Structures are given as structure tokens and as C-alpha cells.
Amino acid sequence: MRRASGQLEESILELLGEHTELSVAQAREYLGSDLAHTTVMTALVRLHGKGLVDRERRGRSFVYTLNAPVDEIPALRAAMRMRTELGARAERADVLASFVAALDPEDEATLRELLAKSDAAEQHP
């Protein structure tokens, strides 16, 4: 049975949350041998490209680890999507304005607090 690439990536992220680090061969073994080695490798390379996993060369292959705790991955993915949208648009301010306009008051207050902390950190490194 064929999986969508998003489902495979999610499955791999879950495995990395359980096993700390995995090679392509180990991930394939846990996922089931119906998947080609290259399919699992491609999914891991994509996750690495998205900044969700780190990799370290061990011998002739790589071992992959999560870039953040598994419960923080959804927030990282959302932030990456937002950065992608900002990067794909000529009018970045329009994208940000649309995003901010849709925030509820509590989220808007949280965003203001985060921006204030970021400004303070830049002024006093």
C-alpha cells in the first residue's frame, strides 16, 4: 500500500521521538520492509532540508535525530510554513498584516510579548 509523503514523514518523526536516532535502514525496518530504502532515505533527506531533523555521518551512512523535542515539531513546521509564505511573496507586509488581522486578542497579546522579548534580546545580547 502506498503512503503519501506527508504520512511517511509523520511516521518517521514519531519513530525518531521514540528511538532518539535512526539510520535509514533502521527507520525502514521499523516502518516495514514494503518501503524501498530510497523512499525512506528521500523522506529523511526532506525532513533534514526542512530543518526538522539533524544528521551525522557514521561510516558510509547518516544517523538522523530530531532537531527539537517531538512535541515542539508542530510549532516548528508552522513557523517554517510561515517563513515559506513570507519568502514567496513580494509584499511581505501584506502577508504579515493578513496573519495579524486574523489573530484573536489573546494570540495578538502573545505575539506582542514575543516581539518585545526579541527586541530586548537584540538590544542587550
Coordinates of C-alpha atoms in Angstrom, one line a residue:
M1 CA 0.0 0.0 0.0
R2 CA 1.4 3.4 -1.0
R3 CA 1.7 6.2 1.6
A4 CA 1.5 9.9 1.0
S5 CA 4.9 11.5 1.6
G6 CA 3.4 13.6 4.5
Q7 CA 2.3 10.4 6.2
L8 CA 5.7 8.8 5.8
E9 CA 7.4 11.9 7.2
E10 CA 5.0 12.0 10.2
S11 CA 5.7 8.3 10.8
I12 CA 9.4 8.9 10.7
L13 CA 9.1 11.9 13.1
E14 CA 7.2 9.7 15.5
L15 CA 9.9 7.0 15.3
L16 CA 12.6 9.5 16.0
G17 CA 10.7 10.6 19.0
E18 CA 10.7 7.1 20.3
H19 CA 14.2 6.0 19.3
T20 CA 16.3 9.2 19.6
E21 CA 18.4 8.4 16.5
L22 CA 17.9 6.2 13.4
S23 CA 19.7 5.3 10.3
V24 CA 17.8 4.9 7.0
A25 CA 18.0 1.1 7.4
Q26 CA 16.6 1.2 11.0
A27 CA 13.8 3.5 10.0
R28 CA 12.9 1.3 7.1
E29 CA 12.9 -1.8 9.4
Y30 CA 10.5 -0.1 11.9
L31 CA 8.3 1.2 9.2
G32 CA 8.0 -2.1 7.4
S33 CA 10.0 -3.7 4.6
D34 CA 7.4 -2.8 2.0
L35 CA 9.1 0.6 1.6
A36 CA 12.2 0.9 -0.6
H37 CA 15.4 2.1 1.1
T38 CA 15.5 5.1 -1.3
T39 CA 11.9 6.1 -0.3
V40 CA 12.8 6.2 3.4
M41 CA 16.1 8.0 2.6
T42 CA 14.3 10.6 0.5
A43 CA 11.8 11.3 3.3
L44 CA 14.7 11.7 5.8
V45 CA 16.6 14.0 3.4
R46 CA 13.5 16.1 3.0
L47 CA 13.0 16.3 6.8
H48 CA 16.6 17.4 7.1
G49 CA 16.1 20.0 4.4
K50 CA 13.1 21.3 6.3
G51 CA 15.2 21.7 9.4
L52 CA 13.2 19.1 11.4
V53 CA 16.0 16.6 11.7
D54 CA 19.7 16.7 12.1
R55 CA 22.1 14.2 10.6
E56 CA 25.5 12.9 11.4
R57 CA 27.7 10.9 9.2
R58 CA 28.6 7.5 10.7
G59 CA 30.8 5.5 8.4
R60 CA 29.2 5.5 4.9
S61 CA 25.7 6.5 6.0
F62 CA 23.9 9.0 8.2
V63 CA 22.2 8.8 11.5
Y64 CA 19.2 11.1 11.9
T65 CA 17.9 12.8 15.1
L66 CA 15.1 15.2 15.8
N67 CA 16.1 18.9 15.7
A68 CA 13.8 19.6 18.7
P69 CA 11.7 17.6 21.2
V70 CA 8.9 15.7 19.4
D71 CA 6.2 17.9 21.0
E72 CA 7.7 21.0 19.5
I73 CA 7.8 19.7 15.9
P74 CA 4.3 21.0 15.0
A75 CA 5.2 24.5 16.1
L76 CA 8.5 24.3 14.0
R77 CA 6.5 23.1 11.0
A78 CA 4.0 26.0 11.3
A79 CA 6.9 28.5 11.6
M80 CA 8.6 27.1 8.5
R81 CA 5.3 27.3 6.5
M82 CA 5.0 31.0 7.6
R83 CA 8.6 31.7 6.5
T84 CA 8.0 30.0 3.2
E85 CA 4.9 32.1 2.6
L86 CA 6.8 35.3 3.5
G87 CA 9.7 34.3 1.2
A88 CA 7.4 33.5 -1.7
R89 CA 5.6 36.9 -1.7
A90 CA 6.9 40.3 -2.9
E91 CA 4.8 42.1 -0.4
R92 CA 5.8 40.6 2.9
A93 CA 3.9 43.2 4.9
D94 CA 0.7 42.1 3.3
V95 CA 1.2 38.5 4.4
L96 CA 2.1 39.7 7.9
A97 CA -0.9 42.1 8.0
S98 CA -3.3 39.4 7.0
F99 CA -1.9 37.0 9.6
V100 CA -2.1 39.6 12.4
A101 CA -5.6 40.6 11.4
A102 CA -6.8 37.0 11.9
L103 CA -5.4 36.7 15.4
D104 CA -7.6 36.6 18.4
P105 CA -6.8 39.1 21.2
E106 CA -5.0 36.5 23.3
D107 CA -2.7 35.4 20.4
E108 CA -2.1 39.1 19.5
A109 CA -1.0 39.8 23.1
T110 CA 1.3 36.8 23.0
L111 CA 2.8 38.0 19.7
R112 CA 3.4 41.4 21.2
E113 CA 5.1 39.9 24.2
L114 CA 7.3 37.7 22.0
L115 CA 8.3 40.7 19.8
A116 CA 9.1 42.8 22.9
K117 CA 11.3 40.0 24.2
S118 CA 13.0 39.7 20.8
D119 CA 13.7 43.4 20.7
A120 CA 15.1 43.3 24.3
A121 CA 17.4 40.4 23.4
E122 CA 18.7 42.2 20.4
Q123 CA 19.5 45.4 22.4
H124 CA 21.2 43.5 25.2
P125 CA 22.9 40.4 23.8

